[in-house]
Structure formats: C-alpha cells, structure tokens
CSV table of C-alpha atoms in Angstrom, one decimal:
chain,number,residue,atom,x,y,z
A,1014,MET,CA,60.5,-56.6,-55.9
A,1015,SER,CA,58.1,-53.7,-55.9
A,1016,ALA,CA,57.1,-54.4,-52.3
A,1017,ALA,CA,60.7,-53.7,-51.4
A,1018,LEU,CA,60.7,-50.6,-53.7
A,1019,LEU,CA,57.7,-49.3,-51.8
A,1020,ASP,CA,59.4,-49.8,-48.5
A,1021,ARG,CA,62.5,-48.0,-49.7
A,1022,LEU,CA,60.4,-45.2,-51.2
A,1023,LEU,CA,58.5,-44.5,-48.0
A,1024,SER,CA,61.7,-44.6,-45.9
A,1025,GLY,CA,63.5,-42.2,-48.3
A,1026,ARG,CA,66.1,-44.8,-49.4
A,1027,LEU,CA,65.2,-45.2,-53.1
A,1028,ALA,CA,67.6,-43.5,-55.4
A,1029,ASN,CA,66.3,-41.0,-57.9
A,1030,PRO,CA,67.0,-42.3,-61.4
A,1031,ASP,CA,66.6,-38.8,-62.9
A,1032,GLY,CA,69.3,-37.1,-60.8
A,1033,ALA,CA,71.1,-37.0,-57.5
A,1034,GLY,CA,69.5,-37.9,-54.1
A,1035,MET,CA,66.6,-40.0,-53.0
A,1036,LEU,CA,63.0,-39.9,-54.1
A,1037,GLN,CA,60.7,-38.3,-51.5
A,1038,VAL,CA,56.9,-38.7,-51.1
A,1039,PRO,CA,54.7,-37.1,-48.4
A,1040,VAL,CA,52.8,-40.3,-47.5
A,1041,ARG,CA,53.9,-41.8,-44.2
A,1042,SER,CA,52.3,-45.2,-44.3
A,1043,VAL,CA,51.0,-47.7,-46.9
A,1044,VAL,CA,49.5,-50.9,-45.7
A,1045,ILE,CA,48.1,-53.5,-48.2
A,1046,ALA,CA,46.9,-56.4,-46.0
A,1047,ARG,CA,43.8,-58.1,-44.5
A,1048,GLY,CA,41.7,-57.0,-41.5
A,1049,LEU,CA,42.4,-53.3,-41.7
A,1050,ALA,CA,39.1,-51.9,-40.5
A,1051,ALA,CA,39.5,-53.4,-37.1
A,1052,ALA,CA,43.0,-52.0,-36.8
A,1053,ALA,CA,41.9,-48.5,-37.9
A,1054,CYS,CA,43.0,-46.8,-34.6
A,1055,ASP,CA,46.5,-48.3,-34.7
A,1056,LEU,CA,46.9,-47.4,-38.3
A,1057,ILE,CA,45.7,-43.8,-37.9
A,1058,ALA,CA,47.5,-43.1,-34.6
A,1059,PRO,CA,51.0,-42.4,-36.0
A,1060,LEU,CA,49.7,-40.0,-38.7
A,1061,GLY,CA,48.9,-37.0,-36.5
A,1062,LEU,CA,45.4,-36.4,-37.9
A,1063,GLY,CA,44.2,-34.8,-34.7
A,1064,GLY,CA,41.5,-35.9,-32.2
A,1065,ARG,CA,38.4,-34.9,-34.3
A,1066,LEU,CA,37.9,-36.9,-37.5
A,1067,ALA,CA,35.5,-36.6,-40.3
A,1068,ALA,CA,34.9,-40.0,-41.9
A,1069,VAL,CA,33.7,-39.5,-45.5
A,1070,MET,CA,31.9,-42.3,-47.3
A,1071,ASP,CA,28.9,-43.1,-49.5
A,1072,PRO,CA,26.2,-45.7,-48.9
A,1073,ASP,CA,28.1,-48.5,-50.7
A,1074,THR,CA,31.4,-47.9,-49.1
A,1075,ARG,CA,29.8,-47.4,-45.7
A,1076,ALA,CA,28.3,-50.9,-46.0
A,1077,VAL,CA,31.5,-52.7,-47.1
A,1078,MET,CA,33.9,-50.9,-44.8
A,1079,GLY,CA,33.0,-47.4,-43.7
A,1080,GLU,CA,30.9,-48.2,-40.7
A,1081,ALA,CA,33.4,-50.6,-39.4
A,1082,VAL,CA,36.2,-48.1,-39.7
A,1083,ALA,CA,34.2,-45.4,-38.0
A,1084,ASP,CA,33.2,-47.7,-35.1
A,1085,ALA,CA,36.9,-48.7,-34.6
A,1086,LEU,CA,38.0,-45.1,-34.7
A,1087,ARG,CA,35.5,-44.1,-32.0
A,1088,ARG,CA,37.6,-45.9,-29.5
A,1089,ASP,CA,40.2,-43.1,-29.5
A,1090,TYR,CA,38.7,-40.3,-31.6
A,1091,ARG,CA,35.6,-38.1,-31.9
A,1092,VAL,CA,34.2,-39.2,-35.3
A,1093,GLU,CA,31.7,-37.4,-37.5
A,1094,VAL,CA,30.4,-39.5,-40.3
A,1095,ILE,CA,29.8,-37.6,-43.6
A,1096,CYS,CA,27.9,-39.8,-45.9
A,1097,PHE,CA,26.6,-38.8,-49.3
A,1098,GLY,CA,23.1,-39.9,-50.2
A,1099,ASP,CA,24.3,-41.7,-53.3
A,1100,SER,CA,27.6,-42.2,-55.2
A,1101,PRO,CA,28.9,-38.7,-55.6
A,1102,HIS,CA,30.2,-37.0,-58.7
A,1103,PRO,CA,33.7,-35.5,-58.3
A,1104,ASP,CA,32.7,-31.8,-58.8
A,1105,MET,CA,33.1,-28.7,-56.7
A,1106,GLU,CA,29.6,-29.1,-55.3
A,1107,ALA,CA,30.5,-32.4,-53.7
A,1108,VAL,CA,33.8,-30.9,-52.5
A,1109,SER,CA,31.9,-28.0,-50.9
A,1110,PHE,CA,29.5,-30.5,-49.2
A,1111,VAL,CA,32.5,-32.2,-47.5
A,1112,ARG,CA,34.2,-29.0,-46.6
A,1113,GLU,CA,31.1,-27.6,-44.9
A,1114,HIS,CA,30.4,-30.7,-42.9
A,1115,ALA,CA,34.1,-31.1,-41.9
A,1116,ARG,CA,34.5,-27.5,-40.6
A,1117,GLY,CA,35.2,-28.7,-37.0
A,1118,ALA,CA,37.4,-31.6,-38.0
A,1119,ASP,CA,41.2,-31.8,-37.4
A,1120,GLY,CA,41.5,-34.4,-40.2
A,1121,ILE,CA,39.6,-36.4,-42.8
A,1122,VAL,CA,39.4,-40.2,-43.2
A,1123,ALA,CA,38.0,-41.2,-46.6
A,1124,VAL,CA,36.5,-44.6,-47.0
A,1125,GLY,CA,36.1,-45.3,-50.7
A,1126,SER,CA,37.9,-45.2,-54.0
A,1127,GLY,CA,37.9,-43.0,-57.1
A,1128,SER,CA,35.4,-40.1,-57.0
A,1129,LEU,CA,35.1,-40.2,-53.2
A,1130,ASN,CA,38.8,-40.2,-52.7
A,1131,ASP,CA,39.3,-37.2,-55.0
A,1132,ILE,CA,36.5,-35.3,-53.3
A,1133,ALA,CA,37.9,-35.9,-49.9
A,1134,LYS,CA,41.5,-35.1,-50.7
A,1135,HIS,CA,40.6,-31.8,-52.4
A,1136,ALA,CA,38.3,-30.9,-49.5
A,1137,ALA,CA,41.1,-31.6,-47.1
A,1138,TYR,CA,43.5,-29.4,-49.1
A,1139,LEU,CA,41.0,-26.5,-49.2
A,1140,ASN,CA,40.3,-26.8,-45.5
A,1141,ASP,CA,44.1,-27.1,-44.8
A,1142,ILE,CA,43.7,-30.3,-42.8
A,1143,PRO,CA,45.4,-33.7,-43.3
A,1144,TYR,CA,43.7,-36.8,-44.6
A,1145,ALA,CA,44.1,-40.6,-44.9
A,1146,VAL,CA,42.2,-43.1,-47.0
A,1147,PHE,CA,40.9,-46.6,-46.5
A,1148,GLY,CA,40.4,-47.9,-50.1
A,1149,THR,CA,37.5,-50.1,-51.0
A,1150,ALA,CA,38.4,-51.1,-54.6
A,1151,PRO,CA,41.5,-51.5,-56.8
A,1152,SER,CA,39.7,-49.3,-59.3
A,1153,MET,CA,42.0,-46.3,-60.0
A,1154,ASN,CA,45.5,-44.9,-59.4
A,1155,GLY,CA,44.6,-41.8,-57.4
A,1156,TYR,CA,45.1,-43.1,-53.9
A,1157,ALA,CA,48.7,-41.8,-53.5
A,1158,SER,CA,48.6,-38.7,-55.8
A,1159,SER,CA,48.6,-35.1,-54.6
A,1160,SER,CA,46.1,-34.1,-57.3
A,1161,ALA,CA,42.4,-34.7,-57.8
A,1162,ALA,CA,40.3,-35.0,-61.0
A,1163,ILE,CA,37.5,-32.5,-60.2
A,1164,THR,CA,35.0,-30.9,-62.6
A,1165,GLU,CA,35.0,-27.1,-62.1
A,1166,ASP,CA,32.9,-24.7,-64.2
A,1167,GLY,CA,32.1,-27.6,-66.5
A,1168,LEU,CA,35.8,-28.5,-67.2
A,1169,LYS,CA,37.5,-31.6,-65.9
A,1170,LYS,CA,40.7,-30.4,-64.2
A,1171,SER,CA,43.6,-31.9,-62.3
A,1172,LEU,CA,43.6,-29.8,-59.1
A,1173,ALA,CA,46.3,-29.6,-56.5
A,1174,SER,CA,45.1,-31.5,-53.4
A,1175,ALA,CA,46.3,-33.0,-50.1
A,1176,ALA,CA,48.4,-36.2,-50.4
A,1177,PRO,CA,47.2,-38.7,-47.9
A,1178,ARG,CA,49.3,-39.3,-44.8
A,1179,GLY,CA,48.2,-43.0,-44.9
A,1180,ILE,CA,46.8,-45.4,-47.5
A,1181,PHE,CA,45.2,-48.6,-46.2
A,1182,LEU,CA,44.0,-51.2,-48.7
A,1183,ASP,CA,42.3,-54.2,-47.2
A,1184,LEU,CA,42.8,-57.2,-49.6
A,1185,GLU,CA,39.6,-58.9,-48.6
A,1186,VAL,CA,37.6,-55.8,-49.3
A,1187,MET,CA,39.6,-55.2,-52.5
A,1188,ALA,CA,39.1,-58.7,-53.8
A,1189,ALA,CA,35.4,-58.6,-53.0
A,1190,ALA,CA,34.8,-55.4,-55.0
A,1191,PRO,CA,32.5,-55.6,-58.0
A,1192,ALA,CA,34.2,-57.2,-61.0
A,1193,ARG,CA,33.7,-54.0,-63.0
A,1194,LEU,CA,35.6,-52.0,-60.5
A,1195,ILE,CA,38.6,-54.4,-60.5
A,1196,ALA,CA,38.6,-54.4,-64.3
A,1197,ALA,CA,38.5,-50.6,-64.2
A,1198,GLY,CA,41.6,-50.7,-62.1
A,1199,VAL,CA,43.3,-52.7,-64.8
A,1200,GLY,CA,42.2,-50.1,-67.3
A,1201,ASP,CA,43.7,-47.3,-65.2
A,1202,SER,CA,46.9,-49.2,-64.7
A,1203,LEU,CA,47.8,-50.6,-68.1
A,1204,CYS,CA,47.2,-47.2,-69.7
A,1205,ARG,CA,50.7,-46.6,-68.5
A,1206,ALA,CA,51.8,-47.8,-72.0
A,1207,THR,CA,50.0,-45.1,-74.0
A,1208,ALA,CA,50.5,-42.4,-71.4
A,1209,GLN,CA,54.3,-42.9,-71.3
A,1210,THR,CA,54.4,-43.0,-75.1
A,1211,ASP,CA,52.5,-39.7,-75.3
A,1212,TRP,CA,54.6,-38.0,-72.6
A,1213,LEU,CA,57.9,-39.2,-74.1
A,1214,MET,CA,56.9,-38.0,-77.5
A,1215,SER,CA,56.1,-34.6,-76.2
A,1216,HIS,CA,59.5,-34.5,-74.5
A,1217,LEU,CA,61.4,-35.7,-77.6
A,1218,LEU,CA,59.6,-33.3,-80.0
A,1219,LEU,CA,58.8,-30.3,-77.8
A,1220,GLY,CA,61.4,-30.6,-75.0
A,1221,THR,CA,58.7,-30.8,-72.3
A,1222,LYS,CA,59.9,-32.2,-68.9
A,1223,TYR,CA,60.0,-36.0,-68.7
A,1224,ARG,CA,61.1,-38.4,-65.9
A,1225,GLN,CA,61.9,-42.1,-65.6
A,1226,ALA,CA,61.1,-42.4,-61.9
A,1227,PRO,CA,57.3,-43.0,-62.1
A,1228,PHE,CA,57.8,-45.9,-64.6
A,1229,MET,CA,60.6,-47.5,-62.5
A,1230,LEU,CA,58.1,-47.7,-59.6
A,1231,THR,CA,55.5,-49.8,-61.6
A,1232,ALA,CA,57.6,-51.8,-64.1
A,1233,ASP,CA,58.1,-55.0,-62.1
A,1234,ASP,CA,54.4,-55.2,-60.9
A,1235,GLU,CA,53.2,-54.5,-64.4
A,1236,GLU,CA,55.1,-57.4,-65.8
A,1237,GLU,CA,54.0,-59.7,-63.0
A,1238,LEU,CA,50.4,-58.6,-63.3
A,1239,LEU,CA,50.3,-59.3,-67.0
A,1240,GLY,CA,51.6,-62.8,-66.2
A,1241,ARG,CA,48.6,-63.3,-63.9
A,1242,ILE,CA,46.1,-61.2,-65.8
A,1243,GLY,CA,43.8,-64.2,-66.4
A,1244,SER,CA,43.3,-64.7,-62.6
A,1245,ILE,CA,42.3,-61.1,-61.9
A,1246,ALA,CA,38.7,-61.6,-62.9
A,1247,ALA,CA,38.5,-64.6,-60.5
A,1248,ARG,CA,39.6,-62.3,-57.7
A,1249,ASP,CA,42.9,-64.1,-57.0
A,1250,VAL,CA,44.2,-62.3,-54.0
A,1251,LYS,CA,47.8,-62.2,-55.2
A,1252,ALA,CA,46.8,-60.7,-58.5
A,1253,VAL,CA,44.6,-58.1,-56.6
A,1254,GLU,CA,47.6,-57.3,-54.4
A,1255,LEU,CA,49.8,-56.7,-57.4
A,1256,LEU,CA,47.1,-54.5,-59.0
A,1257,ALA,CA,46.6,-52.5,-55.8
A,1258,ARG,CA,50.3,-51.9,-55.3
A,1259,MET,CA,50.7,-50.9,-58.9
A,1260,LEU,CA,47.9,-48.4,-58.6
A,1261,VAL,CA,49.5,-46.9,-55.4
A,1262,MET,CA,52.9,-46.7,-57.1
A,1263,SER,CA,51.4,-45.0,-60.1
A,1264,GLY,CA,49.9,-42.4,-57.8
A,1265,PHE,CA,53.3,-41.9,-56.2
A,1266,GLY,CA,54.7,-41.4,-59.7
A,1267,MET,CA,52.3,-38.5,-60.2
A,1268,THR,CA,53.2,-37.0,-56.8
A,1269,ILE,CA,56.9,-37.2,-57.6
A,1270,CYS,CA,56.4,-35.5,-60.9
A,1271,GLY,CA,54.1,-32.8,-59.5
A,1272,GLY,CA,51.2,-33.7,-61.7
A,1273,SER,CA,49.4,-36.5,-63.5
A,1274,TYR,CA,51.7,-36.4,-66.6
A,1275,PRO,CA,53.1,-40.0,-66.3
A,1276,ALA,CA,49.6,-41.6,-65.9
A,1277,SER,CA,47.2,-39.3,-67.8
A,1278,GLN,CA,47.7,-38.3,-71.4
A,1279,GLY,CA,45.6,-38.8,-74.6
A,1280,GLU,CA,43.6,-41.7,-73.2
A,1281,HIS,CA,42.5,-39.6,-70.2
A,1282,LEU,CA,41.7,-36.7,-72.4
A,1283,ILE,CA,39.2,-38.9,-74.2
A,1284,ALA,CA,37.8,-40.3,-71.0
A,1285,HIS,CA,37.5,-36.8,-69.5
A,1286,TYR,CA,35.7,-35.5,-72.6
A,1287,ILE,CA,33.2,-38.3,-72.3
A,1288,ASP,CA,32.7,-37.6,-68.6
A,1289,MET,CA,32.3,-33.8,-69.2
A,1290,LEU,CA,30.1,-33.8,-72.2
A,1291,GLY,CA,28.4,-37.2,-72.3
A,1292,ARG,CA,24.6,-36.9,-71.7
A,1293,ASN,CA,22.3,-39.6,-70.6
A,1294,LEU,CA,25.0,-42.3,-71.0
A,1295,PRO,CA,24.8,-45.5,-68.9
A,1296,ARG,CA,26.9,-45.4,-65.8
A,1297,ALA,CA,30.5,-46.4,-66.4
A,1298,PHE,CA,33.6,-46.2,-64.2
A,1299,HIS,CA,36.5,-43.9,-65.0
A,1300,GLY,CA,38.8,-46.9,-65.6
A,1301,GLU,CA,36.4,-48.4,-68.1
A,1302,HIS,CA,36.4,-45.2,-70.1
A,1303,VAL,CA,40.2,-45.2,-69.8
A,1304,ALA,CA,40.5,-48.8,-71.0
A,1305,VAL,CA,38.5,-48.1,-74.2
A,1306,ALA,CA,40.4,-44.9,-74.8
A,1307,THR,CA,43.7,-46.7,-74.3
A,1308,MET,CA,42.8,-49.1,-77.0
A,1309,THR,CA,42.1,-46.1,-79.3
A,1310,MET,CA,45.3,-44.4,-78.4
A,1311,ALA,CA,47.4,-47.6,-78.8
A,1312,ALA,CA,45.9,-48.0,-82.3
A,1313,LEU,CA,46.7,-44.4,-83.2
A,1314,GLN,CA,50.2,-44.6,-81.8
A,1315,ASP,CA,50.8,-47.9,-83.7
A,1316,ARG,CA,49.6,-46.2,-86.9
A,1317,ILE,CA,51.7,-43.1,-86.6
A,1318,LEU,CA,54.8,-45.0,-85.5
A,1319,GLU,CA,54.6,-47.1,-88.7
A,1320,ARG,CA,55.1,-43.9,-90.8
A,1321,GLU,CA,58.6,-43.3,-92.1
A,1322,SER,CA,58.1,-39.6,-92.1
A,1323,LEU,CA,55.8,-36.9,-90.6
A,1324,THR,CA,55.0,-33.4,-91.8
A,1325,LEU,CA,53.0,-31.1,-89.5
A,1326,SER,CA,50.7,-28.3,-90.6
A,1327,PRO,CA,50.0,-25.2,-88.6
A,1328,SER,CA,46.7,-25.0,-86.8
A,1329,ALA,CA,43.9,-23.0,-88.3
A,1330,GLU,CA,41.7,-23.3,-85.3
A,1331,THR,CA,40.3,-20.1,-83.6
A,1332,GLU,CA,38.6,-19.2,-80.4
A,1333,ARG,CA,35.4,-19.0,-82.3
A,1334,ASP,CA,35.8,-22.6,-83.4
A,1335,PHE,CA,36.1,-23.7,-79.7
A,1336,ILE,CA,33.0,-21.6,-78.7
A,1337,ALA,CA,31.0,-23.0,-81.6
A,1338,HIS,CA,31.8,-26.6,-80.4
A,1339,PHE,CA,31.8,-26.3,-76.6
A,1340,GLY,CA,29.6,-23.2,-76.0
A,1341,GLU,CA,30.6,-19.8,-74.8
A,1342,ASP,CA,31.9,-20.4,-71.3
A,1343,LEU,CA,33.4,-23.8,-71.7
A,1344,GLY,CA,34.7,-22.9,-75.2
A,1345,ARG,CA,36.7,-20.0,-73.8
A,1346,SER,CA,38.0,-22.0,-71.0
A,1347,CYS,CA,39.1,-24.8,-73.3
A,1348,TRP,CA,40.7,-22.3,-75.7
A,1349,ARG,CA,42.8,-20.8,-72.9
A,1350,ALA,CA,43.9,-24.3,-71.8
A,1351,TRP,CA,44.8,-25.4,-75.3
A,1352,LEU,CA,46.4,-22.2,-76.6
A,1353,PRO,CA,49.9,-22.9,-75.2
A,1354,LYS,CA,50.3,-25.9,-77.5
A,1355,ARG,CA,48.9,-24.4,-80.6
A,1356,ILE,CA,51.2,-24.9,-83.6
A,1357,ASP,CA,51.6,-21.7,-85.6
A,1358,ALA,CA,53.5,-21.5,-88.9
A,1359,ALA,CA,56.8,-20.8,-87.3
A,1360,ALA,CA,56.4,-23.7,-84.8
A,1361,ALA,CA,55.4,-26.0,-87.7
A,1362,ASP,CA,58.5,-25.1,-89.6
A,1363,ALA,CA,60.8,-25.7,-86.6
A,1364,LEU,CA,59.1,-29.0,-85.7
A,1365,ASN,CA,59.2,-30.2,-89.3
A,1366,ARG,CA,63.0,-29.6,-89.4
A,1367,LYS,CA,63.3,-31.6,-86.2
A,1368,LEU,CA,61.2,-34.4,-87.5
A,1369,ALA,CA,63.2,-34.6,-90.7
A,1370,ALA,CA,66.3,-35.0,-88.8
A,1371,ASP,CA,65.2,-37.1,-85.8
A,1372,TRP,CA,62.0,-39.0,-86.5
A,1373,PRO,CA,63.7,-42.4,-87.1
A,1374,LEU,CA,65.4,-42.2,-83.7
A,1375,MET,CA,62.3,-40.9,-82.0
A,1376,ARG,CA,60.2,-43.8,-83.5
A,1377,ALA,CA,62.7,-46.3,-82.2
A,1378,ARG,CA,62.8,-44.9,-78.7
A,1379,LEU,CA,59.0,-44.5,-78.5
A,1380,ARG,CA,58.5,-48.2,-79.5
A,1381,THR,CA,60.6,-49.2,-76.4
A,1382,VAL,CA,58.1,-47.8,-73.9
A,1383,GLY,CA,54.7,-48.7,-75.3
A,1384,ARG,CA,52.6,-51.8,-75.9
A,1385,SER,CA,50.8,-52.6,-79.1
A,1386,GLN,CA,47.0,-52.3,-79.3
A,1387,ALA,CA,46.9,-56.1,-79.8
A,1388,ALA,CA,48.9,-56.8,-76.6
A,1389,LEU,CA,46.8,-54.4,-74.6
A,1390,GLY,CA,43.6,-55.8,-76.0
A,1391,GLN,CA,44.6,-59.3,-74.9
A,1392,ALA,CA,45.3,-58.1,-71.4
A,1393,TYR,CA,42.1,-56.1,-71.0
A,1394,ALA,CA,40.0,-58.9,-72.4
A,1395,ALA,CA,41.5,-61.4,-70.0
A,1396,ALA,CA,40.7,-59.0,-67.1
A,1397,GLY,CA,37.2,-58.4,-68.2
A,1398,ALA,CA,37.8,-54.8,-69.1
A,1399,PRO,CA,35.9,-53.2,-72.0
A,1400,LEU,CA,37.7,-52.8,-75.4
A,1401,VAL,CA,35.3,-50.7,-77.4
A,1402,ASN,CA,32.9,-47.8,-76.8
A,1403,GLY,CA,29.8,-49.9,-77.4
A,1404,GLN,CA,30.6,-52.0,-74.3
A,1405,ILE,CA,30.3,-49.0,-72.0
A,1406,GLY,CA,27.2,-47.5,-73.8
A,1407,VAL,CA,28.9,-44.7,-75.6
A,1408,PRO,CA,27.4,-44.2,-79.0
A,1409,ASP,CA,29.7,-44.4,-82.0
A,1410,ASP,CA,29.0,-40.8,-83.2
A,1411,PHE,CA,29.7,-39.3,-79.7
A,1412,TYR,CA,32.8,-41.5,-79.3
A,1413,ARG,CA,34.2,-40.2,-82.6
A,1414,GLU,CA,33.5,-36.7,-81.5
A,1415,ALA,CA,35.4,-37.3,-78.2
A,1416,VAL,CA,38.4,-38.7,-80.0
A,1417,ALA,CA,38.5,-35.8,-82.5
A,1418,ASN,CA,38.1,-33.1,-79.9
A,1419,ALA,CA,39.6,-34.4,-76.6
A,1420,ARG,CA,42.9,-32.7,-77.5
A,1421,ARG,CA,41.2,-29.4,-77.1
A,1422,ILE,CA,40.4,-29.6,-73.4
A,1423,ARG,CA,44.0,-29.5,-72.0
A,1424,ASP,CA,47.5,-28.2,-72.8
A,1425,ARG,CA,49.1,-31.6,-72.9
A,1426,PHE,CA,50.6,-32.4,-76.3
A,1427,THR,CA,49.7,-36.1,-77.1
A,1428,PHE,CA,49.5,-38.3,-80.2
A,1429,LEU,CA,46.0,-36.8,-80.6
A,1430,ASP,CA,47.7,-33.5,-81.4
A,1431,LEU,CA,50.4,-35.1,-83.4
A,1432,ALA,CA,47.9,-36.9,-85.5
A,1433,ALA,CA,45.7,-33.8,-86.1
A,1434,ALA,CA,48.7,-31.8,-87.1
A,1435,ALA,CA,49.9,-34.6,-89.4
A,1436,GLY,CA,46.5,-34.9,-91.1
A,1437,GLN,CA,46.0,-38.4,-89.7
C-alpha cells in the first residue's frame, strides 16, 4: 500500500488529510531497487543537476558504492570527488569543507547516509545548488527531509537545507550495511510512536500546530515492518525495503510539515544532548541513541498517562541556571531556545484549568497514537537495537543528566517538560 502512496505523493495525486488539495513534495524521483550505481547516469539525468557534479562521500561509502557511482556518472558528467578522510561529524566545519570543494559544481551527489547526507544537503543549500543522494544504509529518516541536524556553535540544530531532487536506495547495498546501522534505522523509525505522542500532547495542551499527514504516510509500512521485525536482523530484503521506504516517508512527513516535528521530539532531544555534551563515549549511531531514548520516553509517557490528574507548577529556572549547567555561550543559546516554552505563573494557572477540564479526553486520545514501552522494547530487541544506555556505552550518571536536561536545548514542549512541570 505504501509503495502506491509514494507514487501518488511524488505525482501530486495524494489528498491532504489535513485540508483541501493534494500533498506536495519537492523531490522528483525516489527509486528503491537493486543495481542503482550502474544506472547512476540514467537516474540523475532527469533531475537537472547540471554538467559539473561534486560527489561527496567518506572512505566507507566510497568503498561500498561511491566509487561505482562516480565512475558511472563520468560517462556524461564532469565529476569531482569530495571524500572526507574519515567518517565526518555533522557540524559547520564539515559543511564548510564541502562548500569550499564544491565551489565550481552545478550540483552535489551525496553517497552515504546520516551525517554525510546532512552535511551535503546543507552545503548544497548554502551554495544554492541542487543535490541528490545515493543512500548506503537504512539508518535514519533524513534522506527526504528539507532540514539537516547540524551542530553550530556547540548546539545541535535543525537547519533549513536543500531537499534532494532524487533519492536512490540500492537494496543490495542497504541489506549489506552493518547490522548496527540497520538496527539504528529501526530506532529512528519506531520512535514515531513517542514523537507523535509528544507532538499531539503539545497540540492538545498548548494549541501548537499538528498534522495527520506525516503519520498517514508511514502507518501501513510500520505495521508490516513490525510483523517482519524478526527478519530485519537477518537482512531479509523485503524487510529492508519496508524499512527504507518508511524512513523515506518519514522524511517526507518532515518536509510537508516544514520541520522535524513529526519525527523528532523528546527522544531526539535526549539523543542530541548526548551527542552535544557526551565526552569520550564509545562511537554509537544516531538511531542507537534514539532507540534508547525512545524507550525512556515511552516509559515516561506510560507513567504520566496512568495519572488521573495533573497539576503543573511554574518554572523557577533562570538564565543563570542554564549558564551554570551548560557554560556561558551554550547556556545563553539554550536559554534563548527554551524561553518561548517557559511556564510562568499565569501560564500554569491557565494550563491547570485546561487539564482539570480536559485531561481524561487528552489521555484517551494520546493513548491511540503511541505504543507502550513493552511493545517498543520487544520490537527493538527483535531488530537488534539497543534498549538501555549501557548497551551504547553511555554511563548511568550522564544518561540521567541527559534525560533531566534535554528539555532545555530546544523550544519543543514534550513529555519531558510536562513531567518536569508536574514534579514527575
């Protein structure tokens, strides 16, 4: 069913469930199939990337697909390979490296997945040139989004970026990706449950914008993937195809909503905190952090939704508290990001009146969109994804710090904020 949804979405024939008209996305082509490197010229030709292409890769992605893509493209294009010396970190330094080396390019072709894709799409955006991506792992949901998770001035941000004109996911390459990368993709896809619960709660309580469209795009594939979750670790191609399409559709959901709201809430705040402030931790993938944080958020959501009433207290936090925790520059930056959702005495009174009247109905509706911690834990375990912080080398003390303070790094109001205000 979702393959048909994807075709209708790309052709502008998928009705918008949130209003009139059809859903629109800027991506022209999505191909999830085998043998795509050899077909690179035919895949890129309709996209209008220009005659001079910068092919961005790292040593690992160059070996599995990048060199083959660059060689195939040289038939019809002038190709400059931009290869990082090691796996790059998604920060402005890496973005500047790509921008500088792609100065003469008409378009960028990224060959890679998470960090590399984010770096390439933001560099393309800043250089005002189009880009396309050949994915090398079903590890994250950022392929189709028009934002990139980039660290700038020490703070992990979701920055406006170029949406790809084409997304090409080779199933043989995807299925052969390291098992941890595939499990990371499961982590970044099934967090839909906690992210949607957070976003809907913010809508019901605070009136923030909310849409059904992104969840319509992934619903069928999520159910089918859960039915096949035991075969994902064995690299079953059908299961990998489901995961890949679900990740693409999740990215489209973010693009349709103009931000990462439907796929990045409390669980991603925890993951971003670990990425920003973790020091000397073993290397772990973004989706692994997300899987562990999703388990935490699901437990927190379960616990709060069991409560028959909630009373919120005003925040007593000050800018000095943020500076004391994060340091001068990052503390001020986090304070500015967090301040719009700060609950003062007047806001607490208004929210408590709303909760007194509406909490039973809110609880019932929120329970229709989430999944319990137990259900998510079974799925993650079957896929080989981590469940607790010790499995990804994050010490208990630092993980507790991350969970307690992640709400301070962004203005999204999640169950982390609700729990803090409710004294949970």
